PDB file of C-alpha atoms in Angstrom:
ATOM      1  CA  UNK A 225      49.368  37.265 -13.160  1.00  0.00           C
ATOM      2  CA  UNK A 226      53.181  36.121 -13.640  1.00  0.00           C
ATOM      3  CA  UNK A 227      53.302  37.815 -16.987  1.00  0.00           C
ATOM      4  CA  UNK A 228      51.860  41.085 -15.797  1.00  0.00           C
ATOM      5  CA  UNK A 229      54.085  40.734 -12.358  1.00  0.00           C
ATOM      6  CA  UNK A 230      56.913  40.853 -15.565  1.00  0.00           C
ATOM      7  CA  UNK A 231      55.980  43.646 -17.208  1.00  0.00           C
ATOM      8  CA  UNK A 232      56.117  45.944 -14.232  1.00  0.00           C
ATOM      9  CA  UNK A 233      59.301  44.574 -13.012  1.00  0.00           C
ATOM     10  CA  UNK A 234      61.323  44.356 -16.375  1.00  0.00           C
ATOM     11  CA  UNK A 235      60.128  47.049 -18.084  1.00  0.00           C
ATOM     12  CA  UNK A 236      59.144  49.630 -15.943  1.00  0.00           C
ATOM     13  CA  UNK A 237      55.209  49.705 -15.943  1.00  0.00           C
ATOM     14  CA  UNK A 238      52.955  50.709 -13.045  1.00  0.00           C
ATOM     15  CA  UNK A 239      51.372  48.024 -12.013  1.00  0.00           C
ATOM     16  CA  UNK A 240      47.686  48.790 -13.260  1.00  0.00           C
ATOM     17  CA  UNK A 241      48.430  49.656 -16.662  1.00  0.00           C
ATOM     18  CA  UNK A 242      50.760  46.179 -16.992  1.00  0.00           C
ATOM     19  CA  UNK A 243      47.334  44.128 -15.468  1.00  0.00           C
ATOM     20  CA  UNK A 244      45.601  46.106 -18.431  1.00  0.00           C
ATOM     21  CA  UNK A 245      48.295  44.980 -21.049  1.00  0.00           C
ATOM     22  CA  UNK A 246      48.372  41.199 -19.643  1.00  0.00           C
ATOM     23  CA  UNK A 247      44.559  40.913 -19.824  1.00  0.00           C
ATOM     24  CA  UNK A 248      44.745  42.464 -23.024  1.00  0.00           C
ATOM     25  CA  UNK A 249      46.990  40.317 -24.998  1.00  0.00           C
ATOM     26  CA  UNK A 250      45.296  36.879 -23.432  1.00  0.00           C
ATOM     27  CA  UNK A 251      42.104  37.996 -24.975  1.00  0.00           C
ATOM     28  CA  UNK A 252      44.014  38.452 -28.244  1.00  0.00           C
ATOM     29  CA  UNK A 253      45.457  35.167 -28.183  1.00  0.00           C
ATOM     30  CA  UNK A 254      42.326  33.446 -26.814  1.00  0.00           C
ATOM     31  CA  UNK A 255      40.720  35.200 -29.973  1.00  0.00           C
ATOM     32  CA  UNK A 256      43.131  34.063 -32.404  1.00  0.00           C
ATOM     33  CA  UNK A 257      42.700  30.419 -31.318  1.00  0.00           C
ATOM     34  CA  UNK A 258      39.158  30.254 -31.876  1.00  0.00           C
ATOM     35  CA  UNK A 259      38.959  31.616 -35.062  1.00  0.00           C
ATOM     36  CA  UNK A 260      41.704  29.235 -35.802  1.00  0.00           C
ATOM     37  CA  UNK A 261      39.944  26.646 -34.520  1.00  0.00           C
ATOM     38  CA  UNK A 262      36.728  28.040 -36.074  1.00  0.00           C
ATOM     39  CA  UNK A 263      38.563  27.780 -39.887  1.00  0.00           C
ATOM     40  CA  UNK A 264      40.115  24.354 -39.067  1.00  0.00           C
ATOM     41  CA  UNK A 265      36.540  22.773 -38.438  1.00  0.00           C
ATOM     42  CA  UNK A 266      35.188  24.487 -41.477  1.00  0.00           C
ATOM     43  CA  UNK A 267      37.765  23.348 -43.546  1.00  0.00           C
ATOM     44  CA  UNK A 268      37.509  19.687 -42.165  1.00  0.00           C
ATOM     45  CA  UNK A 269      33.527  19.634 -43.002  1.00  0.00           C
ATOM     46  CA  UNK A 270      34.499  20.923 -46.513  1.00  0.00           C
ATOM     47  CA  UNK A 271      36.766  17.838 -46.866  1.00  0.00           C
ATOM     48  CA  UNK A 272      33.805  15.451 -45.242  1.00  0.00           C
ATOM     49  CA  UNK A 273      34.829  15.436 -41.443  1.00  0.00           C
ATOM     50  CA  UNK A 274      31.871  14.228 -39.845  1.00  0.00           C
ATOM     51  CA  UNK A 275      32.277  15.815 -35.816  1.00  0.00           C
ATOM     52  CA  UNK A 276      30.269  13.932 -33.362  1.00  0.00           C
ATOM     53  CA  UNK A 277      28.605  14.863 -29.706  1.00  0.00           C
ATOM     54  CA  UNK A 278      32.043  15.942 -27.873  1.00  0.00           C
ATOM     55  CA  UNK A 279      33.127  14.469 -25.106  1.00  0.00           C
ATOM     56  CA  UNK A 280      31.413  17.105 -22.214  1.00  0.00           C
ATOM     57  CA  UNK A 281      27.942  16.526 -24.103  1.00  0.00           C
ATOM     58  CA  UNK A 282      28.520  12.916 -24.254  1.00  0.00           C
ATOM     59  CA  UNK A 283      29.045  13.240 -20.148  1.00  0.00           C
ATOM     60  CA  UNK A 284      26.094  15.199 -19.645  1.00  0.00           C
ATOM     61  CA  UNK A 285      23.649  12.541 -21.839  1.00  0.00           C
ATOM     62  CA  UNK A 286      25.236  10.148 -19.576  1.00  0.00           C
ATOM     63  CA  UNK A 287      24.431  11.885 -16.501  1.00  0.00           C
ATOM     64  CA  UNK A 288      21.036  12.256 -17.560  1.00  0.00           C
ATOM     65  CA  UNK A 289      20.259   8.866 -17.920  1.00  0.00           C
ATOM     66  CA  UNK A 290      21.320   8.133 -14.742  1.00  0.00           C
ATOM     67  CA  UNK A 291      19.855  11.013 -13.280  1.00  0.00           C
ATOM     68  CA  UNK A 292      16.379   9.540 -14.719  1.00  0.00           C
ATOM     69  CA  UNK A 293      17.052   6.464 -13.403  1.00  0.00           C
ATOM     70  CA  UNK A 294      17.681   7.486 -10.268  1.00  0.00           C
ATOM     71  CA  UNK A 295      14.108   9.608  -9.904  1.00  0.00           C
ATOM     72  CA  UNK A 296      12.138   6.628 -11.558  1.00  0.00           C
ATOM     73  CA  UNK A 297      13.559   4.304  -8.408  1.00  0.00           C
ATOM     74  CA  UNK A 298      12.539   7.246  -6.201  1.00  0.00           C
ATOM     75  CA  UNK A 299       8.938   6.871  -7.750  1.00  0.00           C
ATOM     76  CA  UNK A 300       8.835   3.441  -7.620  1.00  0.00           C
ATOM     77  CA  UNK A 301      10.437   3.331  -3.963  1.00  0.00           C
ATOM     78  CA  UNK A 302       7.616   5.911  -2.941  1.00  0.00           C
ATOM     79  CA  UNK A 303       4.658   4.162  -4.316  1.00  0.00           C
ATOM     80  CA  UNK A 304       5.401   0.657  -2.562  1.00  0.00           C
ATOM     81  CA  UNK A 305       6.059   2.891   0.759  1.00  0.00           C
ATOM     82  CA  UNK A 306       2.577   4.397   0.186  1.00  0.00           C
ATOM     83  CA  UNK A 307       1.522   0.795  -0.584  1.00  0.00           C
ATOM     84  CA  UNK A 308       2.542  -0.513   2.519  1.00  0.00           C
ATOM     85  CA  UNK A 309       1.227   2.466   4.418  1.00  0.00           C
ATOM     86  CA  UNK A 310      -2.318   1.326   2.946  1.00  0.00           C
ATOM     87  CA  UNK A 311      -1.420  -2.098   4.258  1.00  0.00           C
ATOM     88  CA  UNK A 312      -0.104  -1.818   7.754  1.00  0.00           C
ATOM     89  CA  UNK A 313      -1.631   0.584  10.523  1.00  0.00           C
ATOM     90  CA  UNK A 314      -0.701   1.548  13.990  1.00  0.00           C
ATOM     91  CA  UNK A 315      -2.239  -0.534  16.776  1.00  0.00           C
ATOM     92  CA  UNK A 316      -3.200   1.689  18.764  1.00  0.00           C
ATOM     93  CA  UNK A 317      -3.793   0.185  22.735  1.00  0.00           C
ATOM     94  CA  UNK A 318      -7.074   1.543  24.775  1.00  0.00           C
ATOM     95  CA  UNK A 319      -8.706   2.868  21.578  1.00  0.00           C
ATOM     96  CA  UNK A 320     -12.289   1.778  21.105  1.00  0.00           C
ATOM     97  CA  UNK A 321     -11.078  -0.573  17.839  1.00  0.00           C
ATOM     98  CA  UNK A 322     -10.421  -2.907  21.272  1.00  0.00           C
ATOM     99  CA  UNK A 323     -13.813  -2.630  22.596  1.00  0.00           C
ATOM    100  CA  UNK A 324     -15.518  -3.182  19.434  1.00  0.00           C
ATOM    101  CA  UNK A 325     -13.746  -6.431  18.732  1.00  0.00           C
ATOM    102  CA  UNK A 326     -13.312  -6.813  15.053  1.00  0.00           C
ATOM    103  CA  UNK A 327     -14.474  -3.041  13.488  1.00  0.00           C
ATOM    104  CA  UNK A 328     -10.932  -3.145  11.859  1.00  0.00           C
ATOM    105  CA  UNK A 329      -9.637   0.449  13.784  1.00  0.00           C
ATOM    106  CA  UNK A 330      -6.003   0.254  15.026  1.00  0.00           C
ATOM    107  CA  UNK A 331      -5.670  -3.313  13.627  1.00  0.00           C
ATOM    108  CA  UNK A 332      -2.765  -4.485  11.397  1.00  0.00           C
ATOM    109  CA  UNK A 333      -2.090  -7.581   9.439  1.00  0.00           C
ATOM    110  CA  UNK A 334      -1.881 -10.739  11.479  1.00  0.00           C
ATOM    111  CA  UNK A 335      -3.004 -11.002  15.212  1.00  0.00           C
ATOM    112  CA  UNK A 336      -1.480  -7.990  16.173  1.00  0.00           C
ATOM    113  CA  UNK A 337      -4.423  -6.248  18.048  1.00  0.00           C
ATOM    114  CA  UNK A 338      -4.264  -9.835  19.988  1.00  0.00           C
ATOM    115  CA  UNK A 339      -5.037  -9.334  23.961  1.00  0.00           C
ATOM    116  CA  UNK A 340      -1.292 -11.528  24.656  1.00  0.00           C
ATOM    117  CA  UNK A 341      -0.038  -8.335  22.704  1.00  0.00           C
ATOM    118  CA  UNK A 342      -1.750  -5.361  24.397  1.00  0.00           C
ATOM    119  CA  UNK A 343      -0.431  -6.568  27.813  1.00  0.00           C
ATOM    120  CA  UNK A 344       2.887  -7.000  26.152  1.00  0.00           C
ATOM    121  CA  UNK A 345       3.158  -3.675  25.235  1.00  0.00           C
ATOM    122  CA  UNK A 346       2.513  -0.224  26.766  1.00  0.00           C
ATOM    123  CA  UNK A 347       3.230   2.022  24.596  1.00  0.00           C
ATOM    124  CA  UNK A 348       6.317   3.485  26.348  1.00  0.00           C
ATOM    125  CA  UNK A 349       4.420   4.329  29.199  1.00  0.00           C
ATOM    126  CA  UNK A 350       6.372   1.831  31.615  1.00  0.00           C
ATOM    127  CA  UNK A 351       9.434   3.251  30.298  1.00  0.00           C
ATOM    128  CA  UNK A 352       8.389   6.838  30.718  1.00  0.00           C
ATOM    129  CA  UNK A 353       7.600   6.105  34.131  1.00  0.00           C
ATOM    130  CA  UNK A 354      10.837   4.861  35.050  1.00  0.00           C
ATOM    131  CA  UNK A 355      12.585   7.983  33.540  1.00  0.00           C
ATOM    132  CA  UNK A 356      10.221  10.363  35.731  1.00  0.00           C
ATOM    133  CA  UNK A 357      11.600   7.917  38.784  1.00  0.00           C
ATOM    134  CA  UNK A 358      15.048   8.770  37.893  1.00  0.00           C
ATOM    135  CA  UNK A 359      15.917   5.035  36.726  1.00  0.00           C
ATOM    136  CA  UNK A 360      17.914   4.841  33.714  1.00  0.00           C
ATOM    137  CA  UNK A 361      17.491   2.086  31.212  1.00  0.00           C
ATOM    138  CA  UNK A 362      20.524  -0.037  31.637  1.00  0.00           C
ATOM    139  CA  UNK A 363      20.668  -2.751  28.736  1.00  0.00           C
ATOM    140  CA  UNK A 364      24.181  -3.580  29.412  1.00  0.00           C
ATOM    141  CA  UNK A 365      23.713  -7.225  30.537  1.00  0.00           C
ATOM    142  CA  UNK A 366      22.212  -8.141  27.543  1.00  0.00           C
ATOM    143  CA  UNK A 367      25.206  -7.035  25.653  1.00  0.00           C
ATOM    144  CA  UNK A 368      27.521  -8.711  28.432  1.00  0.00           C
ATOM    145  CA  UNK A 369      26.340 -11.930  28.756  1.00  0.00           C
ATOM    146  CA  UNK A 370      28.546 -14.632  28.411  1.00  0.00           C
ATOM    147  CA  UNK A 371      29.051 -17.012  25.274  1.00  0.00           C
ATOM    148  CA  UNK A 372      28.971 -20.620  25.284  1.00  0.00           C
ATOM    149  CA  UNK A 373      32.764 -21.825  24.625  1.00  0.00           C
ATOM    150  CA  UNK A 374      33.331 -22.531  21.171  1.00  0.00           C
ATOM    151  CA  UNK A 375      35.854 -25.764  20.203  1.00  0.00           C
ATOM    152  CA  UNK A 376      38.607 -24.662  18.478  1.00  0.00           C
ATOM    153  CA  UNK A 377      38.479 -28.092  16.224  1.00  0.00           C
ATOM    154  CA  UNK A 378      35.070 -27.559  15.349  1.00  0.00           C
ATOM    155  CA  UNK A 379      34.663 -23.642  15.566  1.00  0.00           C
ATOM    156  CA  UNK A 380      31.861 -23.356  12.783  1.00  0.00           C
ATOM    157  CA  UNK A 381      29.818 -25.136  14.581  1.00  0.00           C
ATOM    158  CA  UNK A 382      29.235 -28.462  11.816  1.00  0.00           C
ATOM    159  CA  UNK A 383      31.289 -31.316  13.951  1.00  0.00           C
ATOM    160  CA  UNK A 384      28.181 -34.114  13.959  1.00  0.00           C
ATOM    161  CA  UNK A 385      25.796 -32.676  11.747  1.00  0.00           C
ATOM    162  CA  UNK A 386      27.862 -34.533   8.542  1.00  0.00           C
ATOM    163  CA  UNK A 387      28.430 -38.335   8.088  1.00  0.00           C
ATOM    164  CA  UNK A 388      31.924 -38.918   7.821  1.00  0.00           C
TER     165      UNK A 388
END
């Protein structure tokens, strides 16, 4: 853009026909180089230069490979999630898997369709009631609650639990 900014100023060109001139002569020169270029590689093979992957195709193998990698974690990632979805199911409270004891519906690994559990939880519905009410959740105390003092001469805790 400089060099065609040049042309109109210093020697009198209108300004389309020095963009014209500019982009002409860049394409010569960019021509010029390549068949340069073009005769310097040929004349290196002819003398027994061996050229190699260049540097960009070198990058993209590279890429690739990790690229690969990356999906076959993806697969591998998906088929132990849909492994574990096989293994672990929703209990579900109030659903007849409850009334029919052990038929295996709503039941996961462990006791976790126990009846200590089901009156545990309720499935959000004591929380949704409160919201209806207007009563916020306010877990603030739990995150306020004081900490037992800690000794400064024995603040990781290990004072008594090693012999001398």
């Amino acid at each position: 853009m400089q060099f065609a900014l040049n042309l109109h100023q210093a020697h009198d060109l209108t300004l389309s026909y020095a963009y014209v001139t500019s982009i002409a002569q860049f394409r010569t020169l960019r021509a010029v180089q390549h068949v340069a270029t073009r005769f310097a590689a040929q004349a290196a093979s002819a003398y027994g230069a061996r050229f190699g992957p260049s540097a960009t195709a070198l990058g993209f193998e590279v890429e690739n490979k990790v690229l690969d990698a990356n999906e076959l974690r993806t697969e591998r990632l998906d088929d132990s999630a849909r492994l574990a979805r096989s293994r672990w199911r929703m209990v579900t409270l109030g659903s007849r898997g409850e009334q029919e004891g052990s038929s295996g519906v709503g039941v996961g690994v462990g006791n976790v369709g126990s009846s200590a559990h089901r009156k545990a939880c309720s499935r959000g519905e004591e929380f949704v009631r409160l919201l209806q009410e207007g009563v916020r959740p306010d877990y603030s105390p739990a995150l306020t609650e004081s900490i037992a003092p800690v000794d400064p001469a024995d603040f990781m805790g290990t004072r008594g639990r090693f012999p001398p």
